[in-house]
Amino acid sequence: MIGYFIIGCEISFWIFVAAGLSVRYLLGMKRLGIALLMATPIVDLLLLVATVMDLQRGATASAVHGIAAVYIGVSIAYGHQMIAWADRYFLYWFKGGENPRSSKLYGREHASRERIGWFRHLLAWAIGSAFLFVMIWWIGDAERTAVFNNLSSVWGIILGIDFLISFSYSLWPRKVPVESIKH
């Protein structure tokens, strides 16, 4: 049941984003558009409440419950960036704005963006792991919540791999492709 709720929350997040941008740009109602965009954190709160309620009712913690914490961490750390991404593409598709794909970064600028992205990932991991550990503490039964420790560890390994990739651009920067260099 909670798995479907997570999927519903992800769909709801993007519905609020699309509705907010549509109302903001297509209907010209900026305040209502901003209100719809600012409603996206409510989806996260509902997911957190549903997850805690399910666990309090005696459900054994599963990877799906843990994914709820991951979703919340990612949503908090990346939410504004995801909305800004959607905003740029919405402007491009519906209002004739600049093509977001035309501004690729190379060299130091790309390396800097990759490092910032890794720190954002670290923030998502810290928030998600904090939620996992709070749920472990709240439930107080190591057997019922063992999957949460495993999930945080696996996510930590992924974070480490992301670190290696992201910071490798500082040593070996992305070069401008030869075909795009003007002679």
GROMACS .gro file of C-alpha atoms in nm:
model
  183
    1MET     CA    1   0.000   0.000   0.000
    2ILE     CA    2   0.274   0.246   0.096
    3GLY     CA    3   0.452   0.177  -0.235
    4TYR     CA    4   0.150   0.299  -0.428
    5PHE     CA    5   0.136   0.603  -0.203
    6ILE     CA    6   0.499   0.686  -0.286
    7ILE     CA    7   0.421   0.660  -0.657
    8GLY     CA    8   0.114   0.878  -0.602
    9CYS     CA    9   0.327   1.136  -0.420
   10GLU     CA   10   0.580   1.150  -0.705
   11ILE     CA   11   0.299   1.193  -0.958
   12SER     CA   12   0.137   1.457  -0.735
   13PHE     CA   13   0.466   1.646  -0.710
   14TRP     CA   14   0.487   1.677  -1.090
   15ILE     CA   15   0.115   1.758  -1.119
   16PHE     CA   16   0.163   2.050  -0.878
   17VAL     CA   17   0.470   2.163  -1.074
   18ALA     CA   18   0.290   2.143  -1.410
   19ALA     CA   19  -0.021   2.312  -1.271
   20GLY     CA   20   0.185   2.586  -1.107
   21LEU     CA   21   0.381   2.660  -1.422
   22SER     CA   22   0.071   2.643  -1.643
   23VAL     CA   23  -0.126   2.878  -1.423
   24ARG     CA   24   0.174   3.108  -1.385
   25TYR     CA   25   0.272   3.139  -1.751
   26LEU     CA   26  -0.026   3.037  -1.963
   27LEU     CA   27  -0.298   3.198  -1.754
   28GLY     CA   28  -0.085   3.484  -1.620
   29MET     CA   29  -0.186   3.417  -1.258
   30LYS     CA   30   0.156   3.445  -1.095
   31ARG     CA   31   0.046   3.429  -0.730
   32LEU     CA   32  -0.171   3.121  -0.779
   33GLY     CA   33   0.111   2.960  -0.979
   34ILE     CA   34   0.358   3.024  -0.698
   35ALA     CA   35   0.107   2.890  -0.444
   36LEU     CA   36   0.072   2.566  -0.642
   37LEU     CA   37   0.450   2.534  -0.667
   38MET     CA   38   0.488   2.596  -0.295
   39ALA     CA   39   0.235   2.319  -0.225
   40THR     CA   40   0.483   2.054  -0.336
   41PRO     CA   41   0.633   2.016   0.016
   42ILE     CA   42   0.286   1.920   0.141
   43VAL     CA   43   0.319   1.604  -0.068
   44ASP     CA   44   0.638   1.518   0.123
   45LEU     CA   45   0.468   1.578   0.456
   46LEU     CA   46   0.179   1.349   0.361
   47LEU     CA   47   0.423   1.078   0.259
   48LEU     CA   48   0.611   1.107   0.587
   49VAL     CA   49   0.289   1.087   0.790
   50ALA     CA   50   0.164   0.785   0.591
   51THR     CA   51   0.495   0.603   0.635
   52VAL     CA   52   0.510   0.664   1.009
   53MET     CA   53   0.144   0.562   1.053
   54ASP     CA   54   0.201   0.237   0.863
   55LEU     CA   55   0.503   0.153   1.078
   56GLN     CA   56   0.322   0.248   1.399
   57ARG     CA   57   0.043   0.006   1.309
   58GLY     CA   58   0.301  -0.271   1.333
   59ALA     CA   59   0.420  -0.312   0.976
   60THR     CA   60   0.768  -0.452   0.943
   61ALA     CA   61   0.988  -0.192   0.782
   62SER     CA   62   1.056  -0.267   0.419
   63ALA     CA   63   1.267  -0.115   0.146
   64VAL     CA   64   0.951   0.067   0.035
   65HIS     CA   65   0.925   0.242   0.373
   66GLY     CA   66   1.292   0.333   0.340
   67ILE     CA   67   1.237   0.466  -0.009
   68ALA     CA   68   0.987   0.708   0.144
   69ALA     CA   69   1.273   0.855   0.350
   70VAL     CA   70   1.498   0.861   0.043
   71TYR     CA   71   1.222   1.035  -0.154
   72ILE     CA   72   1.184   1.300   0.114
   73GLY     CA   73   1.561   1.360   0.135
   74VAL     CA   74   1.590   1.390  -0.242
   75SER     CA   75   1.282   1.609  -0.264
   76ILE     CA   76   1.414   1.851  -0.002
   77ALA     CA   77   1.767   1.863  -0.145
   78TYR     CA   78   1.671   1.870  -0.514
   79GLY     CA   79   1.313   2.004  -0.511
   80HIS     CA   80   1.396   2.365  -0.591
   81GLN     CA   81   1.644   2.258  -0.858
   82MET     CA   82   1.387   2.024  -1.019
   83ILE     CA   83   1.127   2.300  -1.025
   84ALA     CA   84   1.381   2.544  -1.176
   85TRP     CA   85   1.464   2.281  -1.442
   86ALA     CA   86   1.094   2.238  -1.525
   87ASP     CA   87   1.052   2.617  -1.531
   88ARG     CA   88   1.333   2.659  -1.789
   89TYR     CA   89   1.189   2.388  -2.014
   90PHE     CA   90   0.834   2.522  -1.975
   91LEU     CA   91   0.950   2.867  -2.082
   92TYR     CA   92   1.133   2.714  -2.378
   93TRP     CA   93   0.841   2.497  -2.493
   94PHE     CA   94   0.552   2.738  -2.436
   95LYS     CA   95   0.695   3.090  -2.426
   96GLY     CA   96   0.983   3.079  -2.673
   97GLY     CA   97   1.253   3.103  -2.408
   98GLU     CA   98   1.616   3.002  -2.446
   99ASN     CA   99   1.684   2.634  -2.516
  100PRO     CA  100   1.813   2.489  -2.185
  101ARG     CA  101   2.025   2.234  -2.373
  102SER     CA  102   2.227   2.503  -2.547
  103SER     CA  103   2.426   2.601  -2.239
  104LYS     CA  104   2.659   2.308  -2.173
  105LEU     CA  105   2.945   2.370  -1.936
  106TYR     CA  106   3.306   2.263  -1.977
  107GLY     CA  107   3.630   2.290  -1.784
  108ARG     CA  108   3.624   2.452  -1.440
  109GLU     CA  109   3.259   2.557  -1.465
  110HIS     CA  110   3.150   2.198  -1.531
  111ALA     CA  111   3.373   2.066  -1.252
  112SER     CA  112   3.227   2.321  -1.012
  113ARG     CA  113   2.871   2.224  -1.105
  114GLU     CA  114   2.955   1.856  -1.052
  115ARG     CA  115   3.100   1.926  -0.705
  116ILE     CA  116   2.794   2.132  -0.610
  117GLY     CA  117   2.576   1.846  -0.734
  118TRP     CA  118   2.764   1.604  -0.511
  119PHE     CA  119   2.716   1.829  -0.207
  120ARG     CA  120   2.344   1.839  -0.289
  121HIS     CA  121   2.350   1.458  -0.303
  122LEU     CA  122   2.526   1.455   0.035
  123LEU     CA  123   2.248   1.677   0.174
  124ALA     CA  124   1.983   1.441   0.034
  125TRP     CA  125   2.163   1.143   0.190
  126ALA     CA  126   2.195   1.320   0.526
  127ILE     CA  127   1.825   1.414   0.534
  128GLY     CA  128   1.708   1.073   0.414
  129SER     CA  129   1.938   0.890   0.655
  130ALA     CA  130   1.824   1.114   0.941
  131PHE     CA  131   1.463   1.017   0.865
  132LEU     CA  132   1.564   0.650   0.853
  133PHE     CA  133   1.743   0.672   1.188
  134VAL     CA  134   1.454   0.861   1.347
  135MET     CA  135   1.218   0.585   1.230
  136ILE     CA  136   1.457   0.322   1.371
  137TRP     CA  137   1.461   0.504   1.704
  138TRP     CA  138   1.084   0.564   1.700
  139ILE     CA  139   1.000   0.198   1.635
  140GLY     CA  140   1.265   0.075   1.878
  141ASP     CA  141   1.283  -0.277   1.733
  142ALA     CA  142   1.609  -0.357   1.555
  143GLU     CA  143   1.461  -0.664   1.383
  144ARG     CA  144   1.171  -0.469   1.232
  145THR     CA  145   1.395  -0.189   1.105
  146ALA     CA  146   1.711  -0.374   0.992
  147VAL     CA  147   1.637  -0.286   0.630
  148PHE     CA  148   1.677   0.086   0.712
  149ASN     CA  149   2.041   0.043   0.817
  150ASN     CA  150   2.110  -0.152   0.499
  151LEU     CA  151   1.941   0.109   0.282
  152SER     CA  152   2.142   0.392   0.436
  153SER     CA  153   2.465   0.192   0.386
  154VAL     CA  154   2.389   0.116   0.020
  155TRP     CA  155   2.299   0.481  -0.037
  156GLY     CA  156   2.630   0.575   0.132
  157ILE     CA  157   2.818   0.354  -0.116
  158ILE     CA  158   2.633   0.522  -0.405
  159LEU     CA  159   2.725   0.860  -0.254
  160GLY     CA  160   3.091   0.751  -0.245
  161ILE     CA  161   3.082   0.648  -0.611
  162ASP     CA  162   2.917   0.980  -0.696
  163PHE     CA  163   3.197   1.156  -0.506
  164LEU     CA  164   3.462   0.983  -0.717
  165ILE     CA  165   3.285   1.069  -1.041
  166SER     CA  166   3.194   1.427  -0.945
  167PHE     CA  167   3.535   1.522  -0.812
  168SER     CA  168   3.720   1.347  -1.096
  169TYR     CA  169   3.616   1.640  -1.316
  170SER     CA  170   3.833   1.862  -1.097
  171LEU     CA  171   4.137   1.657  -1.201
  172TRP     CA  172   4.025   1.573  -1.555
  173PRO     CA  173   3.792   1.852  -1.671
  174ARG     CA  174   3.539   1.800  -1.947
  175LYS     CA  175   3.685   1.939  -2.267
  176VAL     CA  176   3.497   2.127  -2.536
  177PRO     CA  177   3.423   1.882  -2.822
  178VAL     CA  178   3.646   1.938  -3.125
  179GLU     CA  179   3.348   1.979  -3.361
  180SER     CA  180   3.210   2.272  -3.158
  181ILE     CA  181   3.536   2.471  -3.162
  182LYS     CA  182   3.508   2.749  -3.420
  183HIS     CA  183   3.813   2.807  -3.636
   0.00000   0.00000   0.00000
